Every structure is written in C-alpha cells, then in structure tokens.
Coordinates of C-alpha atoms in Angstrom, one line a residue:
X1 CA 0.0 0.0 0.0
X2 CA 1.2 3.7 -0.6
X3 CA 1.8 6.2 1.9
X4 CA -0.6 8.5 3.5
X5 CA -1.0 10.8 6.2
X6 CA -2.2 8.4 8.7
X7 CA 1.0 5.7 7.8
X8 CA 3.2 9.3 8.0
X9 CA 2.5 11.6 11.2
X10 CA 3.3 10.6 14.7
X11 CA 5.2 7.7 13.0
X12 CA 8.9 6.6 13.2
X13 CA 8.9 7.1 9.4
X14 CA 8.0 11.1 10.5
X15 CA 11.3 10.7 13.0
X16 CA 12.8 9.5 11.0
X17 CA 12.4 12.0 7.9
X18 CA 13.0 14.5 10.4
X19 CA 16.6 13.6 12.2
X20 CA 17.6 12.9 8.3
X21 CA 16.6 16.8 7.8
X22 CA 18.6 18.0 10.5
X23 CA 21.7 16.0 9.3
X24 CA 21.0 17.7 5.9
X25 CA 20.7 20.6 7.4
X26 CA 24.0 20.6 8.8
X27 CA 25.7 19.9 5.4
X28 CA 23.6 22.4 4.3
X29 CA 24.9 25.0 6.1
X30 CA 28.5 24.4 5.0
X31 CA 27.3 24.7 1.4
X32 CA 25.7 28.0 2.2
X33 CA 29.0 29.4 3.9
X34 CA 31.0 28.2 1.4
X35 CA 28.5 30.3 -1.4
X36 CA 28.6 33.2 0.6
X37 CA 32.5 33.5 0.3
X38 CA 33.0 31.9 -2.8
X39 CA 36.3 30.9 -2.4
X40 CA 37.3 27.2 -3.0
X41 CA 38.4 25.8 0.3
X42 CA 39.5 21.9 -0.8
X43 CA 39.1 20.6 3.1
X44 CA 35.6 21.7 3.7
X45 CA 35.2 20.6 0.0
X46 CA 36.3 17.2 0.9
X47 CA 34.0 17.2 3.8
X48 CA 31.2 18.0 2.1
X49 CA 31.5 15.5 -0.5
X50 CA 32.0 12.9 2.0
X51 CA 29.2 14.1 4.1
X52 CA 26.6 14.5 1.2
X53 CA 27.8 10.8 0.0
X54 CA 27.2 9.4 3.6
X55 CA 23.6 11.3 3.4
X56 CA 22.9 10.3 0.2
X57 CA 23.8 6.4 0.8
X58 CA 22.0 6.3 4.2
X59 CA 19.2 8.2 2.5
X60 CA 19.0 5.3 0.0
X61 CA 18.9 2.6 2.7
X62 CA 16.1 4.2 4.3
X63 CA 13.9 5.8 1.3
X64 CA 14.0 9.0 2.3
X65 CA 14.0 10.8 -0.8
X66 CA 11.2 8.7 -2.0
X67 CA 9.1 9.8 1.5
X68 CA 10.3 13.2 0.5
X69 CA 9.2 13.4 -2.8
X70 CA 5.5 11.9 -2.4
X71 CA 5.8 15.1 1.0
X72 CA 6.7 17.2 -1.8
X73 CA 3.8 16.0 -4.3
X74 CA 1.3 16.1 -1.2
X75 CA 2.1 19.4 0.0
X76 CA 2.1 21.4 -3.5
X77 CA -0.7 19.6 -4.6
X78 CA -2.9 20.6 -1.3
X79 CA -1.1 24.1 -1.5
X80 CA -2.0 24.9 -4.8
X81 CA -5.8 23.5 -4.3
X82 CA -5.8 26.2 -1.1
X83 CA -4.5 28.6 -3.3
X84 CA -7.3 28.2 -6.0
X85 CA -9.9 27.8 -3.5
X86 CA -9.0 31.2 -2.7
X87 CA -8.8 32.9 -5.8
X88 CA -12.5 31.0 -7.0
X89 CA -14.9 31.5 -4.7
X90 CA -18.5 30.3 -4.9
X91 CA -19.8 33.8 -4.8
X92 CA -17.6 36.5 -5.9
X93 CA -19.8 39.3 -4.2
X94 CA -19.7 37.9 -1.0
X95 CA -16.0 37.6 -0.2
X96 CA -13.3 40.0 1.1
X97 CA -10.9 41.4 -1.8
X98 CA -7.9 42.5 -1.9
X99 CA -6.8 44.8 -5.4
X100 CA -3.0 44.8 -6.7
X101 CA -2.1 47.2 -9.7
X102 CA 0.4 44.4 -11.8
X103 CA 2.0 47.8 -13.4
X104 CA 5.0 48.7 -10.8
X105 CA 6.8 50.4 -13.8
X106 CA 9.8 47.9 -13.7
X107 CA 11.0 44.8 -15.2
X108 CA 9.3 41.8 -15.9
X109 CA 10.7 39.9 -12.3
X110 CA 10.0 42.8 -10.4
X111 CA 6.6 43.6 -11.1
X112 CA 5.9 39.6 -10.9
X113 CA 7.6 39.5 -7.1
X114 CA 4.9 42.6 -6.9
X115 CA 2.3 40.7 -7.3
X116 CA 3.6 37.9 -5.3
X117 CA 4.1 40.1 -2.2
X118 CA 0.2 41.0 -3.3
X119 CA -0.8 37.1 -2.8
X120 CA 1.5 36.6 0.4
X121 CA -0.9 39.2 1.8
X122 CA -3.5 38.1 0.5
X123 CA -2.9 34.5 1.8
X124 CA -2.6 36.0 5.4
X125 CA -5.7 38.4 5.3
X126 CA -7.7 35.1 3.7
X127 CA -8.9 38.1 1.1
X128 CA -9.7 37.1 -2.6
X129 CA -6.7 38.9 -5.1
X130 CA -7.7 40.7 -8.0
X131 CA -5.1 41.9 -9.9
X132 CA -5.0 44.9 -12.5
X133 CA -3.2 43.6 -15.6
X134 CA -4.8 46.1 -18.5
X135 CA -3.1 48.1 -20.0
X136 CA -0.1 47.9 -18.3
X137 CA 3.4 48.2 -19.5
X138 CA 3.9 44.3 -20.8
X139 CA -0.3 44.0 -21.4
X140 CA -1.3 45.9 -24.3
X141 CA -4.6 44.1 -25.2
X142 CA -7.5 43.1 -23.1
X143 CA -6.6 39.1 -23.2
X144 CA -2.8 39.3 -23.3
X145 CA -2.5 38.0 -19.3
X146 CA -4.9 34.8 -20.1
X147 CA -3.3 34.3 -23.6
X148 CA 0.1 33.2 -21.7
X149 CA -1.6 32.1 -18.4
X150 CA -3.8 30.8 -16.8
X151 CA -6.4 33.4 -14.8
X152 CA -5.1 34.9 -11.8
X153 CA -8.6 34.8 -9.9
X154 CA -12.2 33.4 -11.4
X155 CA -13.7 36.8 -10.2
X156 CA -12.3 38.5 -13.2
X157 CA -9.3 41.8 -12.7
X158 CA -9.3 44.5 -10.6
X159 CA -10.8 47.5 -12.1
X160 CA -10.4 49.9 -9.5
X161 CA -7.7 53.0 -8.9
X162 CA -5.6 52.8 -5.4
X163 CA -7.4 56.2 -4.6
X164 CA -11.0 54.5 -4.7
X165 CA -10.3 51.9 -2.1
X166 CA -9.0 51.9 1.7
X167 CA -5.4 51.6 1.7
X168 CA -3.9 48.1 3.6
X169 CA -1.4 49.0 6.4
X170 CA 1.4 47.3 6.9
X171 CA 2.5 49.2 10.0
X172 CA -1.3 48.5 11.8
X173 CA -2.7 45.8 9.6
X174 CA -5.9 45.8 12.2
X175 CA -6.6 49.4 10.5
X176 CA -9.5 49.0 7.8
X177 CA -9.4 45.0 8.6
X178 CA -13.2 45.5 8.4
X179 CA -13.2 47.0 5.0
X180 CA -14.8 44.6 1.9
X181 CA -11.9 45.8 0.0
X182 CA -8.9 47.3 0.1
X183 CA -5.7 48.1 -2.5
X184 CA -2.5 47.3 -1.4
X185 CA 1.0 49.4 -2.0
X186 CA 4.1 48.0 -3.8
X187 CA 6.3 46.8 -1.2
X188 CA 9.3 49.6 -1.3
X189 CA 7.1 51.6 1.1
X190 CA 7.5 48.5 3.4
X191 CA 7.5 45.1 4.3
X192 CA 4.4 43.5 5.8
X193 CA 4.8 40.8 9.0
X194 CA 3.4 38.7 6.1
X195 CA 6.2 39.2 3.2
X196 CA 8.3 36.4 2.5
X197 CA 10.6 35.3 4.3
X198 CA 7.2 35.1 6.6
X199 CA 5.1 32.0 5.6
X200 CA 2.1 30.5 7.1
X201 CA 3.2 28.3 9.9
X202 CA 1.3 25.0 8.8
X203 CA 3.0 25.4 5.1
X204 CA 6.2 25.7 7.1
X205 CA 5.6 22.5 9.4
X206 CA 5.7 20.1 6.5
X207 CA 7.6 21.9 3.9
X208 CA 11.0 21.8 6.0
X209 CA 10.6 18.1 5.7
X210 CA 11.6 17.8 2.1
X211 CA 13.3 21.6 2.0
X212 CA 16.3 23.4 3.6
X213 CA 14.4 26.6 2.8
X214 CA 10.8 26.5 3.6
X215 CA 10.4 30.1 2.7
X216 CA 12.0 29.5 -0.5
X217 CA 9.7 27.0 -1.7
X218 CA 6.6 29.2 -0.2
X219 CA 7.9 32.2 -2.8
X220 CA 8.1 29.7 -5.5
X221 CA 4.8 28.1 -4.8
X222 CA 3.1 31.8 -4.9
X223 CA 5.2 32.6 -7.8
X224 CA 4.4 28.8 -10.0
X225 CA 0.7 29.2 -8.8
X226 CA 0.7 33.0 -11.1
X227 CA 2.6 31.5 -13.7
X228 CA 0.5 28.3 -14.6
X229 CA 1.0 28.7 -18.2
X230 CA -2.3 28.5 -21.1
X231 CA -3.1 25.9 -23.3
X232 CA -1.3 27.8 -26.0
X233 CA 1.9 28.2 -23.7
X234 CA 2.4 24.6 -22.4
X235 CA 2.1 23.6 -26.2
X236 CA 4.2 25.6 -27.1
X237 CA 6.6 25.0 -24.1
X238 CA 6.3 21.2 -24.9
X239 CA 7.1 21.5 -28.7
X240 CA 10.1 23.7 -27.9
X241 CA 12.1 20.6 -25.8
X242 CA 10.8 18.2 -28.4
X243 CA 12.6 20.5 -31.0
X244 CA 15.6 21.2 -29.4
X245 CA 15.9 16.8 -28.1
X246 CA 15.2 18.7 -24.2
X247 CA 16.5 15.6 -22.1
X248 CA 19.8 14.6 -20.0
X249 CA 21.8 16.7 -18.0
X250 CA 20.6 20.5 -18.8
X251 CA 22.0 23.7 -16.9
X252 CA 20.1 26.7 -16.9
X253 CA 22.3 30.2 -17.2
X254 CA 20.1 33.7 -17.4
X255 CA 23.0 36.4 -17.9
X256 CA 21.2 39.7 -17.0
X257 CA 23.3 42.9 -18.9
X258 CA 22.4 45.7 -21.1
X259 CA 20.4 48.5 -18.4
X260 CA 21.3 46.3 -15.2
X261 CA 25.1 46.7 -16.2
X262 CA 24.8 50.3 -17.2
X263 CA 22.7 51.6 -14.8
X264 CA 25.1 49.7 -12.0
X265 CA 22.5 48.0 -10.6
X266 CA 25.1 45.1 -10.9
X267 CA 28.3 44.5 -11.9
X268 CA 29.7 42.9 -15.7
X269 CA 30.4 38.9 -15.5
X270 CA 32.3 37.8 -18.2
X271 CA 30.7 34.3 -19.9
X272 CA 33.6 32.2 -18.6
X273 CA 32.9 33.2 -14.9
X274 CA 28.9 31.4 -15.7
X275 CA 30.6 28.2 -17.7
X276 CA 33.0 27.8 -15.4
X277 CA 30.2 26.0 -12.8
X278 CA 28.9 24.7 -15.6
X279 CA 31.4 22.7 -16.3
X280 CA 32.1 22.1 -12.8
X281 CA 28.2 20.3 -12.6
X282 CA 28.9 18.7 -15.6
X283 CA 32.0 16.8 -14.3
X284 CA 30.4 16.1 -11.3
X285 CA 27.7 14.3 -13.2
X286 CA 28.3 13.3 -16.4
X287 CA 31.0 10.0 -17.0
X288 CA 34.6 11.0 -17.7
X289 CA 35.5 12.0 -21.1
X290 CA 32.3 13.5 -22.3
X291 CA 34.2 16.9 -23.5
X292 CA 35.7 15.1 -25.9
X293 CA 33.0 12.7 -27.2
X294 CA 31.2 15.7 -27.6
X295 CA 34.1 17.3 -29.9
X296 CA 34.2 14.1 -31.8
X297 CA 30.6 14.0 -32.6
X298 CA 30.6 17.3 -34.3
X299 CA 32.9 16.0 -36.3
X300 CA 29.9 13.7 -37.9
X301 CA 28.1 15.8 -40.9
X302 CA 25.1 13.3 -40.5
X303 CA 24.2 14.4 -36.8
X304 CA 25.1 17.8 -37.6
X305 CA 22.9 18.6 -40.1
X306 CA 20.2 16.9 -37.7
X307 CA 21.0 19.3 -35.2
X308 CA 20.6 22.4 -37.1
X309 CA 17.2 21.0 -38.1
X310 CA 16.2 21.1 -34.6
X311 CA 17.2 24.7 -34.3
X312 CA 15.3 25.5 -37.2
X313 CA 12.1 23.9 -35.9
X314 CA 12.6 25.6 -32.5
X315 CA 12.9 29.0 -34.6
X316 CA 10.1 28.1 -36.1
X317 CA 8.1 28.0 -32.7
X318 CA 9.3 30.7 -31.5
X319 CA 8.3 32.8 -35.1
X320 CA 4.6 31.7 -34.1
X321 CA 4.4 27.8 -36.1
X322 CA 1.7 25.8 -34.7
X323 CA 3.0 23.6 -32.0
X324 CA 1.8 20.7 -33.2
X325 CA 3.0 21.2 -36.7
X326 CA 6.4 21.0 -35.2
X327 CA 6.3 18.2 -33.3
X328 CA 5.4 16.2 -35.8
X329 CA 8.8 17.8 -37.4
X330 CA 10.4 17.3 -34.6
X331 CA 9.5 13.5 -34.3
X332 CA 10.5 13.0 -38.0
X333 CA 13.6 14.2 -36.9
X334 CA 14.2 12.2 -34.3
X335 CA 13.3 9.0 -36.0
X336 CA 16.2 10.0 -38.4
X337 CA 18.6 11.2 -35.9
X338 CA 18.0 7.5 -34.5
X339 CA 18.6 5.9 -38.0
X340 CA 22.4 8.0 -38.4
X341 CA 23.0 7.6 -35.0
X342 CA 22.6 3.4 -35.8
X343 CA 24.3 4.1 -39.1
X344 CA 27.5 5.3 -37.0
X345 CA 27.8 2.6 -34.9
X346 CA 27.1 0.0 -37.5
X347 CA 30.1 2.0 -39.0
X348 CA 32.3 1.1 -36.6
X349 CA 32.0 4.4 -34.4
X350 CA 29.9 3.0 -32.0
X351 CA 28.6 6.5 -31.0
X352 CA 24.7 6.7 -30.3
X353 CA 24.7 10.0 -28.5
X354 CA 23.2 13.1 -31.2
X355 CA 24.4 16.1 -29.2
X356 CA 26.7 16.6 -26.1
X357 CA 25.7 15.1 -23.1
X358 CA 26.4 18.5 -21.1
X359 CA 23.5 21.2 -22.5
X360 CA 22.9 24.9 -21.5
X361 CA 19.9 26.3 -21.5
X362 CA 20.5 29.9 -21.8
X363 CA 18.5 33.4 -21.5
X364 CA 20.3 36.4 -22.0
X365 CA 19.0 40.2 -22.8
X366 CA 22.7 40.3 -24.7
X367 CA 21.8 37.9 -28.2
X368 CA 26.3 38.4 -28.6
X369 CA 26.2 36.0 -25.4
X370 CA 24.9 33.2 -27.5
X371 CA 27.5 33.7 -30.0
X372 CA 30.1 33.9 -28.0
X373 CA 29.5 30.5 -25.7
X374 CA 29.2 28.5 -29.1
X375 CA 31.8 29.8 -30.3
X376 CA 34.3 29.2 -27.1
X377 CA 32.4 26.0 -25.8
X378 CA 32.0 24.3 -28.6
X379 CA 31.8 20.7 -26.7
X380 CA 28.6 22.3 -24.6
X381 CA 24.9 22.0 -26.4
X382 CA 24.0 25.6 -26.1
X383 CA 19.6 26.1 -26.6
X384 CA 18.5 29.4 -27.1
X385 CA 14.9 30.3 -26.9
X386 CA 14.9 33.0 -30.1
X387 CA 12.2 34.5 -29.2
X388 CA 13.2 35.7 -25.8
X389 CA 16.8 36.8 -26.9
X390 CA 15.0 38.7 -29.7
X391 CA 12.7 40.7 -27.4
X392 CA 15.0 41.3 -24.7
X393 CA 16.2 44.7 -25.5
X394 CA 15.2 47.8 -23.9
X395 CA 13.3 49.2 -26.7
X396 CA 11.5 45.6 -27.4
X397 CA 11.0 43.9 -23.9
X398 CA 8.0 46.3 -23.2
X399 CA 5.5 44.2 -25.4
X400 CA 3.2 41.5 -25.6
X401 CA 6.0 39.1 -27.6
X402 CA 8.5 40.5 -24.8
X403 CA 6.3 39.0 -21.9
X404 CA 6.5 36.0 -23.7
X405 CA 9.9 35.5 -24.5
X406 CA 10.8 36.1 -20.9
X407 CA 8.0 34.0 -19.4
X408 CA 9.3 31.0 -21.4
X409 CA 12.7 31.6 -20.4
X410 CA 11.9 31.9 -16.8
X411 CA 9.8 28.3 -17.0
X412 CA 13.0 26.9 -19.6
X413 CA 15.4 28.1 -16.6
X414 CA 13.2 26.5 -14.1
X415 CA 13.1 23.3 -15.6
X416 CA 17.2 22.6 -15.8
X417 CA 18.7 20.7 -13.4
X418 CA 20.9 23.3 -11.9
X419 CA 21.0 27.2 -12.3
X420 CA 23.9 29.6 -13.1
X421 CA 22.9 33.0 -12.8
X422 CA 22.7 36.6 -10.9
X423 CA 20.4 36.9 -7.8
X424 CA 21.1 41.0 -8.1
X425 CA 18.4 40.0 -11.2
X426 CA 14.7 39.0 -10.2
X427 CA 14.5 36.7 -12.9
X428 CA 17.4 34.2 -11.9
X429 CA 15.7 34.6 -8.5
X430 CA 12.3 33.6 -10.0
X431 CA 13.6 31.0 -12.0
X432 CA 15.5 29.4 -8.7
X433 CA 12.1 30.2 -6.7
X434 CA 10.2 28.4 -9.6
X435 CA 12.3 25.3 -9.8
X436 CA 12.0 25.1 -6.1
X437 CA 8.4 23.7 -6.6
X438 CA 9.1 21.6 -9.9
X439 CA 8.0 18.3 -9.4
X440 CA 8.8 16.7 -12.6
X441 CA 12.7 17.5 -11.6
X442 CA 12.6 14.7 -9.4
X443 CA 12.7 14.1 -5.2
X444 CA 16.0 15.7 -4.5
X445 CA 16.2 18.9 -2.7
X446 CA 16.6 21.9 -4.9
X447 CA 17.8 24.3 -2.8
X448 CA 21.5 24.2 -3.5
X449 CA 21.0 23.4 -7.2
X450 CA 22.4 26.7 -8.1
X451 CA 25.2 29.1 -8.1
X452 CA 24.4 33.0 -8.8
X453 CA 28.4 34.6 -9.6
X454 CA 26.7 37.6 -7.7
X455 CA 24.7 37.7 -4.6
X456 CA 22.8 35.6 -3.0
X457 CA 18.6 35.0 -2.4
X458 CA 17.1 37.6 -1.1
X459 CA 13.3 38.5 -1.6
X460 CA 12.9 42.4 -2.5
X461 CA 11.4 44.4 0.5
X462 CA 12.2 42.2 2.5
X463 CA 13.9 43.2 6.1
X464 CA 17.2 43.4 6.3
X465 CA 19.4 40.9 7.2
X466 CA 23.1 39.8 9.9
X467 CA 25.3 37.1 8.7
X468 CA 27.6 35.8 11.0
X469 CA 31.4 35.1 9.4
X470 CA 32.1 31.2 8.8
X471 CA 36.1 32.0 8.7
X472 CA 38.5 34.9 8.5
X473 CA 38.6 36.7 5.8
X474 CA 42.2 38.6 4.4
X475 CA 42.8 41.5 2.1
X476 CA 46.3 42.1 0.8
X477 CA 47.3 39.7 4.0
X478 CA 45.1 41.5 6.5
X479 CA 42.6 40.5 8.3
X480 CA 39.6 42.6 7.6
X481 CA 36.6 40.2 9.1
X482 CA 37.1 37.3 12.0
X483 CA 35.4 34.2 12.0
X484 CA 32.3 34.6 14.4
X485 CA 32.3 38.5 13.7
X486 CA 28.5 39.4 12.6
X487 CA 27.7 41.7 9.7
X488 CA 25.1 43.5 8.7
X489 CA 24.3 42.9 4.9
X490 CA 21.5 45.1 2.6
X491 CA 18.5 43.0 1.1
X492 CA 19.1 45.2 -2.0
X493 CA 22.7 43.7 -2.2
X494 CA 25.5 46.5 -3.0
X495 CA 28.7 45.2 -4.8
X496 CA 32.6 46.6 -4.7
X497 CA 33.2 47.8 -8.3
X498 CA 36.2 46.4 -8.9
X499 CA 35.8 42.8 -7.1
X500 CA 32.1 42.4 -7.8
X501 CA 32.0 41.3 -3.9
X502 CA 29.0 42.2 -2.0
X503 CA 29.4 45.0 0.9
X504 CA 28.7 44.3 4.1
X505 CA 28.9 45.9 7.4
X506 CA 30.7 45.2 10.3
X507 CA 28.3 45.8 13.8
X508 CA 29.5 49.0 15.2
X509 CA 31.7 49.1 12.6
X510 CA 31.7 52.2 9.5
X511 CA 33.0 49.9 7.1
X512 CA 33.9 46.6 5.5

C-alpha cells in the first residue's frame, strides 16, 4: 500500500524524515558558507563530499528521498488547491478582496515579485486577489494575461484605482481590517509581518521536511501558482524541448546585462565566470570524457545537419508555427537522428549519443552571449529560446511578444537541473524560486541546485538581514573580518566595483 498521512504523522517514518533533515541541514549549512564566500576551500570541500555521499547512501537505505518526494507532491498539490480555492470563490460578491495594480513600472521579475508580495498578503488576510493587468506596461490588449496564463482569480481583474479603495497598512494591519476591499502598495514603502521570508506556519511545518528553505519553496509556490502557463503556452513549451531533443543533464544560465550593467545596478560577469560551474556540474555528473565525445561528434556531418534542423524547428516556434506542426517535425527528426546515430555505430563508431551530453539552456537580454559560448564551448549544447533573446532589448521587452519571450525563459530556466545566474536580477531569483516547486525534476532537494556569480537569495522588500562570518577573511594579508564577527548585509545587495563582492557591514563598525 502507498503512503498516506495516517501511515506518516506521529510515525517513526516522521522521525525518522525529520533527524535525516537535521543532518542535511548541517551539510547544508557548509554549502551556504561556502557560497557566501565563494572561495574554494578543498578541506571543507572534501567534507562535504564525504558528508553528502554518507547522506545520500543512508538516505537510499532508508527511502528517504522517495518519502520526501511523495511530502513534496502532497504538499504542492494541497497548496496549490488552497491557493485556487481562494482565488474561485463560490460567490464572488460575497467575499473579502484584496486589489494589486500588476503595473509597478519595472522589469518583468520585479513587477511579478509585486504581485507575489500581493498574494503573500492576500494569503494571510484570507482576502480574494484581484489583480490589474490592463493596460499595463507588458499587457497591451484586453486578453494578453490569459493568452500566456492561466487566470489569476475566477472573479475577473481589478478594475479599481488605489485612490478609490482603503489603503492596507502594513505598519497596523488591524486598521480597515473591516473594509470589503482594500488596494495594497508596492512593497518599497514596506514590508508587511506577512512578506516572504514570513510564511504560514502549517506550510512551514511540513515543507521543511523535504526543504532546507521552507520560505524559499513558499515564494516559488506563490510565484508557480501566477505563472501556470495556457493551453497555448504549455504547447508551445512542450514542442520547444521536443525541438531542441530537451532531455539529460541540462544547466540553466540567465546572464542579466544591457540597463542592469549600465545603470550599476550590478556589476559585468564575463561568460567564462557562468561556464566555469557549468562545467564544474557537468563533471560532477556526467562520465569522464564526455568533453571530448562531444568534440568528436561534431565532427559527424550526418548528426550535424540533424542538429541544425532542430534549431530551425525551434525557430520556427518561436516565429509563431503551430505547435503541433512542429512536433510532428520534430519526431521525423528524431526518428532520423535514431537511424544516423545506428548508421554510425554499424560503422564502426559505436557512437549513439546526437548532441553533447552537457547542454545549457540559456536566456540572456545580450543575443552576442549566445555567439560567443558556441563559439568558445563548442563541446557544450547551447539552446537558445529565439524569441526571448530577440525581445529582450530595452526598446522591445516592453511588449506583448516580450512578456512571452521572458515567461518561457523563466519556466526553460526552471526546468534545468541546476541554475547559473545573478540573484542582483529578479529573474534568476524567480527561476531558482520556480524550480523550487518543480515536481517533474525529481525528489532531490533543490535548494542548492544553483550558483548565482553575484549575490545571493534575497526577496525584495524584504527586512534586512546579519550574517555571522564562517572564517576569517584577508585582504592584501590583512585581516579585515574574524570568523564569528557578525555583519550586517542590505536585502538590496550593494557590490565593490572592482571585485564584484557584495558589501557588508561590520556591527558597530563604519566599514567593511
């Protein structure tokens, strides 16, 4: 028989989940300090590998990740439901409303996390969201939203101006608690006691049993909930992998440029500093050797020319085709990628593999990236979604077709196996947050399935925050920071110019 609630709580199989947590969350931690400085330290490097291969092992003999991942299933599954109970009421006139204005006059991520800092509340205050999504600056026509996603709420948008409505107060949420509806603020003017990393305490109680960051996971289960995609949009996301052979070891790597860089909202990471932890997952995963079997098989015209038909066909999606038009191209290509890839072993190649066994997915507002990471990691299978690289610029991004190409690069990103990024961008954030609550990734925890070559999580608005020092830390043979020192770090993160190192504070101290 399967498992259920009643074989699970007050069980030894709950004990038991829960000592394994702690243990993870141990390792854990030595993941995290080791992100935070970013520097290679090979002993607690060695530790860690022995320690997760310990975990891993005993996790096997006692089916913990299969528990976890059915917890997993359980809880997003209930969570969502919750979530559209909420948003579909019986009677839409009878309930409590709460009104968000989608248009925060930023970036795609930013006014996204808007709205998700609109459901958080929401959520808490048990108050039906309605969201206004026309015309904003991304939602040109009437239908735009619901032509990419699913509805946001089955009592229709919010219609209504902030001025018309009793304002929510975050200092004294008890203030106009009585009112049938009221418009909330974006969250610069301040953090609710209900913004993330706040969750609701029953969410919490099961989610750290198959997470190492419950608030995480309750950010990207807001965050997936908003961006359940259409009809139109799974189709289309579905024929895209079938064009471009989506399957084995895939990293995800969003690099954020153009206004971030020259604005100095964040500082310039070369492409090498993103592949370099590419590579890295890749050698950690992947059999030894696969660089060069992946040089060798370009070297085979046969499986070449297959390859560039599958870019074609996934240009072809992204220029508007009909989905299902090219999957049927897509699965005659396949079938004759099969028959070269038997012709070549027959041959005496023995090679069966059509494309390297280490792929990027990658989303970049810079189209040069593209060129440039084909060009100088030629044995990496680099997928580009055309549509978002073409939309991506300043002037273009503003549209319908630039919602859309960033959308399906967010849900792309979100479905890799691992994530290379910049947290100082909301979209790597909302791509991590996404993946988070991806259950067709499989049962592992994904909270360390990334690395951002900038900062690290943070939600926007959110409180700010004190680290504690894990070792010493030297300048030019100095010691500038002691291990056990605490520092006091902004949410907005703030980055040397020259190092690209986040600044933090010492307590009681003026500087770094």
């Amino acid at each position: 028989m399967g498992l259920t609630w009643q074989r699970f709580w007050g069980t030894d199989l709950e004990q038991g989940v829960r000592s394994m947590q702690r243990l993870s969350q141990v390792l854990d931690k030595m993941r995290y300090q080791r992100l935070t400085k970013d520097v290679e330290d090979q002993a607690t490097a060695g530790l860690d590998l022995s320690m997760a291969d310990a975990l891993a092992s005993l996790s096997n003999h006692t089916r913990l990740q299969e528990t976890q991942a059915w917890l997993r299933q359980e809880v997003t599954a209930a969570v969502f439901q919750a979530l559209y109970d909420l948003q579909h009421p019986a009677n839409c006139s009878s309930v409590r409303k709460l009104h968000c204005n989608f248009n925060k006059g930023c970036g795609f991520g930013c006014e996204l996390h808007h709205v998700v800092h609109c459901f958080a509340t929401a959520v808490a205050l048990n108050r039906t969201m309605l969201v206004h999504v026309h015309p904003t600056n991304y939602f040109k026509t009437a239908t735009a939203w619901t032509d990419s996603l699913q509805p946001i709420s089955g009592c229709g948008e919010s219609t209504v101006g902030a001025g018309s409505l009793p304002l929510f107060n975050r200092a004294d949420p008890s203030e106009n608690a009585a009112a049938e509806e009221l418009f909330v603020d974006i969250i610069d003017f301040g953090a609710s006691p209900w913004d993330p990393p706040a969750m609701p305490q029953d969410v919490h109680e099961v989610a750290q049993l198959f997470t190492s960051r419950p608030e995480i996971w309750w950010v990207g289960a807001l965050t997936s909930y908003l961006m359940r995609p259409s009809g139109a949009s799974g189709q289309r996301h579905a024929a895209f992998k079938a064009a471009h052979d989506w399957g084995g070891l895939t990293v995800g790597v969003h690099v954020r440029r153009t206004d971030k860089v020259v604005q100095r909202e964040a500082v310039l990471h070369h492409v090498s500093e993103y592949m370099a932890h590419v590579e890295r997952v890749c050698d950690q995963r992947l059999p030894s050797g696969w660089q060069v079997r992946a040089l060798r098989l370009q070297e085979d015209p046969q499986l070449l020319q297959l390859q560039e038909q599958r870019m074609a066909q996934a240009a072809a999606i992204a220029a508007g085709a009909r989905p299902a038009d090219v999957t049927a191209a897509a699965a005659a290509a396949a079938a004759a990628s099969d028959t070269a890839a038997a012709a070549a072993a027959a041959g005496g190649s023995g090679r069966k593999q059509q494309r390297s066994e280490c792929s990027v997915y990658l989303a970049s507002d810079e189209p040069q990236v593209a060129a440039e990471m084909r060009a100088k990691y030629r044995h990496v299978h680099v997928i580009t979604n055309d549509r978002g690289l073409q939309t991506s610029s300043v002037t273009a991004r503003y549209t319908n077709e630039g919602f859309l190409g960033i959308y399906d690069d967010v849900m792309y990103l979100a479905s890799c196996d691992f994530i290379v990024g910049t947290f100082s961008s909301q979209v790597s954030r909302m791509a991590y947050e996404v993946s988070m609550v991806n259950n067709t990734l499989g049962a592992a925890d994904r909270t360390f399935a990334y690395h951002s070559v900038d900062s690290m999580w943070y939600y926007g608005g959110m409180a700010g925050f004190t680290r504690c020092a894990a070792t010493d830390f030297t300048d030019q043979g100095r010691v500038v920071v002691r291990a056990g020192q605490r520092l006091t770090c902004a949410v907005i993160h703030k980055f040397d110019q020259a190092t690209g190192h986040e600044v933090c504070k010492l307590l009681g101290a003026e500087q770094t």
